[in-house]
């Protein structure tokens, strides 16, 4: 099966610094075109949080050449599916369509990389839309509110402190001038990567990219993110009382290193054994044995530019106490530090990573997503080639070592969601 | 403002429309004990998706025991044959296989994703779960509590609350009115006997569809079914007959209070079922009104011009019995009525005047062009085939559907808008909190 890990990716950097990464796959006559900008909420400052996401919305509001909404119309009438997303580390735009439509992507995306109109009236209206998005995703969702609080508590200095969508008052007060500056600083060929996966010829893509993007002017080097989260000195706790919450929810989050630290593979295996899937320790203990949780999970933010969090959580069976569940989760954490897991569980984690990798190869879109993410995170698409192999090399000692090093009380933030009705 | 600036499309933006290439021609056959099988062999990657759809949805629950169908679906993998729940999950996770079970109003599903190298063992476990569930008392009590927890959790989400209230009113007197998972009170009253009885009645090979995509041949599939499902017995009774729901006949407005910052609005009326001869016309008609993409009339009017809502869309449920036409949006509490008025205005205008020729052309190009994009993974193909099999759309569906879309004329869409949109007979459900600044 080794052959599926080897991806024949071709890459080229244009004169203005734009990197183009292409993977040919001729199995269906479709392709995805993705533009990844190295900007997200980590590049923001207090008072203007959410500006990257707001800018993503404004990218659909037109240029001199294509008016508001025209971009989407052109994509739709060419049978394309488009959208965009903003994260803490990047902002990306994509069109999926028949591979012979790629030139339309290039025409449209090269235009909005540098020539966005940023009209004041469109801007005011879009702020309303984004505020509605925040109400929908966060304000009226008790678990989202808890997650937001846990991040805001765990990070005090680094911009991961605030949510990608931004604080409501910041969304309201960001000005068009702020937005123009943000656009000018971060939307430039030298701060972007284009990923193409599908039924294409790489050399032809490079030629066409030169034609459409080659003349775009290079921007100044964007400023680096200076803030570094200092080591945590003791356990932190935060409680959210949810007016509309019905279930209690417990979350334990630890600061951990992320991509390219060398420790991400062991941390991924640790997370898997501890909390991923029904066979994980948390599920077996809290759902099957204690009958205290409706669901449990674990997540490791390994694909993160700066150090992220490893978090464990459980939604409680009505009537069970968050305190008891927290105690059980802590016990399971201690067991990992003592190496109380089987060799078969170690193999299971590796098998799951391998299988998930193969399942993920089935879609042009997800392959391009992974390549784009790795490019903007700075490790490059090549990271994919070795990931499964490196996971395969993780030993029991590695897992115990990272568990001891990072799953410490002094490095922990505990978040509890309490339904108001239970008080 | 740049609204209304004419755009002259030239060059690359005016290329001929992409012809959807439908490579997907499934093999369709009936297996030994009456299972319908749809299968597509794709060998590019060494894995297989097997989706089993059983006609065991919550429509077959009774009002006083609503929730049995869902509870059964959740209990299946919690013990089967000689394996306990933990043993099943450990065995599957060790192979990197996924087995997920679920239940809608119309059917239950079991979806297996497995590497080719573990196909046999994974299929063996799937078969156990499907044909020999243990239904142990202890697991039953535990899972029922979990479902009660899920039901409470659903009440946290104003969108779910609105959608449930909408169905409750629109489908009054029809099994569609009940939520898939039942109600807190009815789930509390379910017994293990109810669960076993429901399973025996509905989990039968002749009420099931196997939708298979990936690195597997028909022969391999038949071989697996012969070995592992040979003791699964078909039913000699037909499925209970359920009539189509009847229209409300009048406008209704339901307002529910909740401590939220945003009003969640669901409005609509009865639509047409997937099996209706006009369904494709209605589908194209709705695409222009409120369908996918960022270009529908509702999207442009309510979001892009009004700034009312982040998300706004409409759809006709492609249902087995006559389902709903729904419009869904959210806006801050104090402008709920203004947003509803906007929606009704769009609806009225569209019903009276229909779309422009350009809108229809764009919608057809979008729907036909994006169709192959929805069919490019084993998972998507398995999902789509199960849907096509359920609705008896025929193995040529993937070739035929784009052609049917292309054949829809401007007159068809105008007629569909006049006949199937009823802005004067809307059911409106609003879940909202107090107005805030």
JSON list of N, CA, C and O in Angstrom, two decimals, chain A residues 345-364:
[
{"chain": "A", "resi": 345, "resn": "UNK", "atom": "N", "xyz": [-3.51, -0.97, 21.86]},
{"chain": "A", "resi": 345, "resn": "UNK", "atom": "CA", "xyz": [-4.08, 0.38, 21.72]},
{"chain": "A", "resi": 345, "resn": "UNK", "atom": "C", "xyz": [-3.14, 1.30, 20.94]},
{"chain": "A", "resi": 345, "resn": "UNK", "atom": "O", "xyz": [-3.60, 2.16, 20.18]},
{"chain": "A", "resi": 346, "resn": "UNK", "atom": "N", "xyz": [-1.87, 1.12, 21.16]},
{"chain": "A", "resi": 346, "resn": "UNK", "atom": "CA", "xyz": [-0.88, 1.90, 20.41]},
{"chain": "A", "resi": 346, "resn": "UNK", "atom": "C", "xyz": [-0.99, 1.57, 18.92]},
{"chain": "A", "resi": 346, "resn": "UNK", "atom": "O", "xyz": [-1.01, 2.46, 18.07]},
{"chain": "A", "resi": 347, "resn": "UNK", "atom": "N", "xyz": [-1.10, 0.28, 18.62]},
{"chain": "A", "resi": 347, "resn": "UNK", "atom": "CA", "xyz": [-1.26, -0.15, 17.22]},
{"chain": "A", "resi": 347, "resn": "UNK", "atom": "C", "xyz": [-2.57, 0.38, 16.64]},
{"chain": "A", "resi": 347, "resn": "UNK", "atom": "O", "xyz": [-2.64, 0.81, 15.50]},
{"chain": "A", "resi": 348, "resn": "UNK", "atom": "N", "xyz": [-3.62, 0.34, 17.46]},
{"chain": "A", "resi": 348, "resn": "UNK", "atom": "CA", "xyz": [-4.93, 0.82, 17.02]},
{"chain": "A", "resi": 348, "resn": "UNK", "atom": "C", "xyz": [-4.84, 2.28, 16.57]},
{"chain": "A", "resi": 348, "resn": "UNK", "atom": "O", "xyz": [-5.34, 2.66, 15.51]},
{"chain": "A", "resi": 349, "resn": "UNK", "atom": "N", "xyz": [-4.20, 3.10, 17.39]},
{"chain": "A", "resi": 349, "resn": "UNK", "atom": "CA", "xyz": [-4.07, 4.52, 17.06]},
{"chain": "A", "resi": 349, "resn": "UNK", "atom": "C", "xyz": [-3.38, 4.68, 15.70]},
{"chain": "A", "resi": 349, "resn": "UNK", "atom": "O", "xyz": [-3.80, 5.47, 14.86]},
{"chain": "A", "resi": 350, "resn": "UNK", "atom": "N", "xyz": [-2.32, 3.91, 15.49]},
{"chain": "A", "resi": 350, "resn": "UNK", "atom": "CA", "xyz": [-1.57, 4.01, 14.23]},
{"chain": "A", "resi": 350, "resn": "UNK", "atom": "C", "xyz": [-2.43, 3.54, 13.05]},
{"chain": "A", "resi": 350, "resn": "UNK", "atom": "O", "xyz": [-2.42, 4.15, 11.98]},
{"chain": "A", "resi": 351, "resn": "UNK", "atom": "N", "xyz": [-3.15, 2.42, 13.26]},
{"chain": "A", "resi": 351, "resn": "UNK", "atom": "CA", "xyz": [-4.03, 1.93, 12.19]},
{"chain": "A", "resi": 351, "resn": "UNK", "atom": "C", "xyz": [-5.09, 2.95, 11.81]},
{"chain": "A", "resi": 351, "resn": "UNK", "atom": "O", "xyz": [-5.43, 3.12, 10.64]},
{"chain": "A", "resi": 352, "resn": "UNK", "atom": "N", "xyz": [-5.63, 3.63, 12.84]},
{"chain": "A", "resi": 352, "resn": "UNK", "atom": "CA", "xyz": [-6.68, 4.61, 12.57]},
{"chain": "A", "resi": 352, "resn": "UNK", "atom": "C", "xyz": [-6.14, 5.79, 11.78]},
{"chain": "A", "resi": 352, "resn": "UNK", "atom": "O", "xyz": [-6.80, 6.28, 10.87]},
{"chain": "A", "resi": 353, "resn": "UNK", "atom": "N", "xyz": [-4.95, 6.24, 12.13]},
{"chain": "A", "resi": 353, "resn": "UNK", "atom": "CA", "xyz": [-4.35, 7.35, 11.39]},
{"chain": "A", "resi": 353, "resn": "UNK", "atom": "C", "xyz": [-4.12, 6.95, 9.93]},
{"chain": "A", "resi": 353, "resn": "UNK", "atom": "O", "xyz": [-4.43, 7.69, 9.01]},
{"chain": "A", "resi": 354, "resn": "UNK", "atom": "N", "xyz": [-3.62, 5.73, 9.74]},
{"chain": "A", "resi": 354, "resn": "UNK", "atom": "CA", "xyz": [-3.34, 5.26, 8.38]},
{"chain": "A", "resi": 354, "resn": "UNK", "atom": "C", "xyz": [-4.65, 5.17, 7.57]},
{"chain": "A", "resi": 354, "resn": "UNK", "atom": "O", "xyz": [-4.72, 5.63, 6.43]},
{"chain": "A", "resi": 355, "resn": "UNK", "atom": "N", "xyz": [-5.67, 4.57, 8.17]},
{"chain": "A", "resi": 355, "resn": "UNK", "atom": "CA", "xyz": [-6.95, 4.41, 7.46]},
{"chain": "A", "resi": 355, "resn": "UNK", "atom": "C", "xyz": [-7.55, 5.77, 7.13]},
{"chain": "A", "resi": 355, "resn": "UNK", "atom": "O", "xyz": [-7.99, 6.02, 6.00]},
{"chain": "A", "resi": 356, "resn": "UNK", "atom": "N", "xyz": [-7.55, 6.68, 8.12]},
{"chain": "A", "resi": 356, "resn": "UNK", "atom": "CA", "xyz": [-8.14, 8.00, 7.89]},
{"chain": "A", "resi": 356, "resn": "UNK", "atom": "C", "xyz": [-7.41, 8.73, 6.76]},
{"chain": "A", "resi": 356, "resn": "UNK", "atom": "O", "xyz": [-8.01, 9.44, 5.96]},
{"chain": "A", "resi": 357, "resn": "UNK", "atom": "N", "xyz": [-6.09, 8.50, 6.69]},
{"chain": "A", "resi": 357, "resn": "UNK", "atom": "CA", "xyz": [-5.30, 9.13, 5.63]},
{"chain": "A", "resi": 357, "resn": "UNK", "atom": "C", "xyz": [-5.76, 8.64, 4.25]},
{"chain": "A", "resi": 357, "resn": "UNK", "atom": "O", "xyz": [-5.98, 9.42, 3.33]},
{"chain": "A", "resi": 358, "resn": "UNK", "atom": "N", "xyz": [-5.96, 7.34, 4.14]},
{"chain": "A", "resi": 358, "resn": "UNK", "atom": "CA", "xyz": [-6.40, 6.77, 2.86]},
{"chain": "A", "resi": 358, "resn": "UNK", "atom": "C", "xyz": [-7.82, 7.23, 2.51]},
{"chain": "A", "resi": 358, "resn": "UNK", "atom": "O", "xyz": [-8.08, 7.61, 1.38]},
{"chain": "A", "resi": 359, "resn": "UNK", "atom": "N", "xyz": [-8.72, 7.20, 3.49]},
{"chain": "A", "resi": 359, "resn": "UNK", "atom": "CA", "xyz": [-10.08, 7.68, 3.21]},
{"chain": "A", "resi": 359, "resn": "UNK", "atom": "C", "xyz": [-10.04, 9.14, 2.72]},
{"chain": "A", "resi": 359, "resn": "UNK", "atom": "O", "xyz": [-10.81, 9.53, 1.84]},
{"chain": "A", "resi": 360, "resn": "UNK", "atom": "N", "xyz": [-9.17, 9.92, 3.30]},
{"chain": "A", "resi": 360, "resn": "UNK", "atom": "CA", "xyz": [-9.08, 11.34, 2.96]},
{"chain": "A", "resi": 360, "resn": "UNK", "atom": "C", "xyz": [-8.57, 11.60, 1.55]},
{"chain": "A", "resi": 360, "resn": "UNK", "atom": "O", "xyz": [-8.79, 12.67, 0.99]},
{"chain": "A", "resi": 361, "resn": "UNK", "atom": "N", "xyz": [-7.89, 10.62, 0.97]},
{"chain": "A", "resi": 361, "resn": "UNK", "atom": "CA", "xyz": [-7.35, 10.80, -0.38]},
{"chain": "A", "resi": 361, "resn": "UNK", "atom": "C", "xyz": [-8.44, 10.74, -1.45]},
{"chain": "A", "resi": 361, "resn": "UNK", "atom": "O", "xyz": [-8.20, 11.00, -2.61]},
{"chain": "A", "resi": 362, "resn": "UNK", "atom": "N", "xyz": [-9.67, 10.37, -1.04]},
{"chain": "A", "resi": 362, "resn": "UNK", "atom": "CA", "xyz": [-10.73, 10.12, -2.01]},
{"chain": "A", "resi": 362, "resn": "UNK", "atom": "C", "xyz": [-11.30, 11.40, -2.63]},
{"chain": "A", "resi": 362, "resn": "UNK", "atom": "O", "xyz": [-12.09, 11.34, -3.56]},
{"chain": "A", "resi": 363, "resn": "UNK", "atom": "N", "xyz": [-10.91, 12.54, -2.11]},
{"chain": "A", "resi": 363, "resn": "UNK", "atom": "CA", "xyz": [-11.53, 13.77, -2.60]},
{"chain": "A", "resi": 363, "resn": "UNK", "atom": "C", "xyz": [-10.46, 14.78, -2.99]},
{"chain": "A", "resi": 363, "resn": "UNK", "atom": "O", "xyz": [-9.54, 15.06, -2.22]},
{"chain": "A", "resi": 364, "resn": "UNK", "atom": "N", "xyz": [-10.58, 15.33, -4.21]},
{"chain": "A", "resi": 364, "resn": "UNK", "atom": "CA", "xyz": [-9.66, 16.38, -4.63]},
{"chain": "A", "resi": 364, "resn": "UNK", "atom": "C", "xyz": [-9.66, 17.52, -3.64]},
{"chain": "A", "resi": 364, "resn": "UNK", "atom": "O", "xyz": [-8.63, 18.09, -3.28]}
]
